[in-house]
Structures are given as C-alpha cells and as structure tokens.
C-alpha cells in the first residue's frame, strides 16, 4: 500500500506585517537569524528575500543539518535544498518553513528551540520510527506542506 499524505491541521498564519516584523526582530535579537545567515554564507549559498518575511538561501546548503530535509530553517533563514522540480511538487514548503521561523521566535531562538525540537524528534522516532511524523513542531508547521507523509498502515 503506498504512503498516504499526512493529515495537516490548519496551522496559524502569522504572516501579517506586524507579526512578520515582530518575528524578524525577535529572531535577530535571539541570534538565530545571524546564525542562519552565517551558515548560508559558510555553505556558499545565495540569499534572497522570500515569502512571509523569510530569507531563502539557495545553492549548496550544508548537508549535515537534517540530511533528508528539503529545507532547514534557522531563525528567518531558510536553507533550501529542494530543486525547482521539488518546489513545484511542494508549493507550500516555504509556508511550512515560515512557521518554523515563528517557532524560533516563540522558543527564544537556538537555546530554546533546538533542544526542544531535538527532544520532540527523538520522541517521534521512538513512537513511529520517523523524526517528523509525531514531532509537534513539524505537525504545527504543517506536515503536508513540509513534504511529510504518513507511513502505510
């Protein structure tokens, strides 16, 4: 039986100009966006403005950060690995990543978000042998938009 799309509840859309401005300010202050820009530069990626106030780093994003993911978000920086073809198949991927950007702001940047995310990923792996499918951060960001599917059965 082929894999079925994961259910995706409507995640909150924090994309108003006021929310985006607040999120961007918090992510600069908590240093997650500067860290994301540093990783983008280290990888030789080109950075451009993206939707919902995120910065999209295209090029050769570092593979050691979540090797299977189409993108990794750090602060307001999306390290995008997805090809143009993959982006056509997942047109809402950057919506998903913008929700992670909001999570970075809400969880006080790398010091709060990263340990919490890794703990949730471990929980998800323990439950269903997948780092994302039962990870509350991925579920709140929208599993389908992020390109995740539910395993058969």
Tab-separated table of C-alpha atoms in Angstrom:
chain	number	residue	atom	x	y	z
A	1	UNK	CA	0.000	0.000	0.000
A	2	UNK	CA	1.510	3.389	-0.956
A	3	UNK	CA	2.185	6.009	1.685
A	4	UNK	CA	-0.739	8.292	2.403
A	5	UNK	CA	-0.469	12.057	2.791
A	6	UNK	CA	-0.212	13.050	6.426
A	7	UNK	CA	-3.122	14.965	7.836
A	8	UNK	CA	-2.391	18.597	8.300
A	9	UNK	CA	-4.478	20.768	10.528
A	10	UNK	CA	-4.573	24.412	9.576
A	11	UNK	CA	-1.571	25.958	11.306
A	12	UNK	CA	-1.797	29.543	12.475
A	13	UNK	CA	-0.833	32.034	9.784
A	14	UNK	CA	1.397	34.608	11.419
A	15	UNK	CA	2.117	36.481	8.217
A	16	UNK	CA	0.657	39.937	8.819
A	17	UNK	CA	3.180	42.753	8.501
A	18	UNK	CA	3.045	43.325	12.258
A	19	UNK	CA	3.669	39.654	13.070
A	20	UNK	CA	6.435	39.327	10.489
A	21	UNK	CA	8.167	42.451	11.789
A	22	UNK	CA	7.962	41.263	15.389
A	23	UNK	CA	9.168	37.768	14.473
A	24	UNK	CA	12.100	39.157	12.492
A	25	UNK	CA	13.121	41.464	15.343
A	26	UNK	CA	12.954	38.659	17.907
A	27	UNK	CA	14.933	36.297	15.674
A	28	UNK	CA	17.664	38.939	15.248
A	29	UNK	CA	17.796	39.564	18.992
A	30	UNK	CA	17.918	35.857	19.879
A	31	UNK	CA	20.737	35.497	17.296
A	32	UNK	CA	19.033	32.741	15.291
A	33	UNK	CA	18.863	34.795	12.074
A	34	UNK	CA	22.530	35.853	12.255
A	35	UNK	CA	23.460	32.181	12.826
A	36	UNK	CA	21.322	31.171	9.819
A	37	UNK	CA	22.983	33.828	7.649
A	38	UNK	CA	26.403	32.648	8.809
A	39	UNK	CA	25.580	29.060	7.842
A	40	UNK	CA	24.271	30.251	4.469
A	41	UNK	CA	27.492	32.145	3.840
A	42	UNK	CA	29.599	29.188	5.010
A	43	UNK	CA	27.816	26.944	2.526
A	44	UNK	CA	28.261	29.392	-0.362
A	45	UNK	CA	24.523	29.894	-0.811
A	46	UNK	CA	22.968	32.997	-2.320
A	47	UNK	CA	20.390	34.695	-0.104
A	48	UNK	CA	17.238	36.319	-1.439
A	49	UNK	CA	14.012	37.627	0.042
A	50	UNK	CA	11.290	35.006	0.248
A	51	UNK	CA	7.610	34.939	1.174
A	52	UNK	CA	6.354	35.757	4.662
A	53	UNK	CA	9.472	37.740	5.539
A	54	UNK	CA	11.908	34.820	5.386
A	55	UNK	CA	15.292	34.882	3.686
A	56	UNK	CA	15.858	31.974	1.292
A	57	UNK	CA	19.413	30.663	0.940
A	58	UNK	CA	19.786	28.759	-2.329
A	59	UNK	CA	22.846	26.958	-3.513
A	60	UNK	CA	24.758	24.358	-1.568
A	61	UNK	CA	23.252	24.410	1.928
A	62	UNK	CA	25.118	22.295	4.465
A	63	UNK	CA	24.047	18.645	4.228
A	64	UNK	CA	24.901	17.720	7.830
A	65	UNK	CA	21.897	19.721	9.048
A	66	UNK	CA	18.977	17.286	8.668
A	67	UNK	CA	20.377	15.432	5.610
A	68	UNK	CA	16.976	14.211	4.313
A	69	UNK	CA	15.109	17.510	4.654
A	70	UNK	CA	14.255	19.671	1.641
A	71	UNK	CA	14.949	22.743	3.760
A	72	UNK	CA	16.200	23.715	7.197
A	73	UNK	CA	15.142	26.950	8.855
A	74	UNK	CA	17.286	28.789	11.369
A	75	UNK	CA	15.664	31.991	12.551
A	76	UNK	CA	14.357	33.743	9.458
A	77	UNK	CA	16.790	31.979	7.119
A	78	UNK	CA	15.582	29.010	5.072
A	79	UNK	CA	18.494	26.877	3.882
A	80	UNK	CA	16.760	25.492	0.801
A	81	UNK	CA	17.927	22.235	-0.743
A	82	UNK	CA	14.818	21.488	-2.781
A	83	UNK	CA	15.206	21.604	-6.544
A	84	UNK	CA	12.853	23.672	-8.703
A	85	UNK	CA	11.020	20.432	-9.528
A	86	UNK	CA	10.626	19.588	-5.825
A	87	UNK	CA	9.335	23.118	-5.192
A	88	UNK	CA	6.683	22.601	-7.885
A	89	UNK	CA	5.625	19.363	-6.139
A	90	UNK	CA	5.601	21.108	-2.727
A	91	UNK	CA	4.381	24.645	-3.450
A	92	UNK	CA	3.702	25.368	0.234
A	93	UNK	CA	7.135	24.347	1.530
A	94	UNK	CA	8.115	27.943	2.286
A	95	UNK	CA	4.835	28.412	4.218
A	96	UNK	CA	5.893	25.436	6.352
A	97	UNK	CA	9.373	26.884	6.840
A	98	UNK	CA	7.961	30.320	7.769
A	99	UNK	CA	6.048	28.590	10.579
A	100	UNK	CA	9.361	27.171	11.821
A	101	UNK	CA	10.705	30.720	11.750
A	102	UNK	CA	7.868	31.759	14.081
A	103	UNK	CA	8.689	28.774	16.298
A	104	UNK	CA	12.280	30.014	16.603
A	105	UNK	CA	10.952	33.360	17.839
A	106	UNK	CA	8.456	31.805	20.263
A	107	UNK	CA	11.009	29.360	21.699
A	108	UNK	CA	13.658	32.031	22.359
A	109	UNK	CA	15.936	31.128	19.475
A	110	UNK	CA	18.545	28.403	19.301
A	111	UNK	CA	18.893	27.946	23.072
A	112	UNK	CA	15.220	27.051	23.490
A	113	UNK	CA	14.091	25.855	20.079
A	114	UNK	CA	16.907	23.461	19.169
A	115	UNK	CA	16.862	21.320	22.350
A	116	UNK	CA	13.043	21.238	22.333
A	117	UNK	CA	12.946	20.323	18.639
A	118	UNK	CA	15.551	17.564	19.068
A	119	UNK	CA	13.677	16.135	22.058
A	120	UNK	CA	10.450	16.105	20.026
A	121	UNK	CA	12.262	14.492	17.071
A	122	UNK	CA	13.553	11.753	19.385
A	123	UNK	CA	10.026	11.245	20.733
A	124	UNK	CA	8.686	10.971	17.185
A	125	UNK	CA	11.413	8.456	16.269
A	126	UNK	CA	10.630	6.376	19.354
A	127	UNK	CA	6.902	6.383	18.524
A	128	UNK	CA	6.867	5.831	14.749
A	129	UNK	CA	10.499	5.463	13.574
A	130	UNK	CA	10.356	8.836	11.832
A	131	UNK	CA	11.795	12.111	13.143
A	132	UNK	CA	8.944	14.274	11.827
A	133	UNK	CA	5.598	12.491	11.790
A	134	UNK	CA	4.919	12.776	15.542
A	135	UNK	CA	7.125	15.786	16.163
A	136	UNK	CA	4.831	18.567	17.454
A	137	UNK	CA	6.993	21.244	15.812
A	138	UNK	CA	6.594	19.609	12.392
A	139	UNK	CA	2.915	18.903	12.996
A	140	UNK	CA	2.250	22.558	13.907
A	141	UNK	CA	4.224	23.724	10.865
A	142	UNK	CA	2.044	21.506	8.626
A	143	UNK	CA	3.210	18.011	7.730
A	144	UNK	CA	1.837	18.009	4.188
A	145	UNK	CA	3.263	21.449	3.411
A	146	UNK	CA	6.660	20.228	4.630
A	147	UNK	CA	6.522	17.222	2.309
A	148	UNK	CA	5.995	14.613	5.024
A	149	UNK	CA	3.765	11.598	4.516
A	150	UNK	CA	2.285	9.122	6.950
A	151	UNK	CA	3.718	5.593	6.715
A	152	UNK	CA	1.344	2.897	5.451
A	153	UNK	CA	-0.896	1.147	7.954
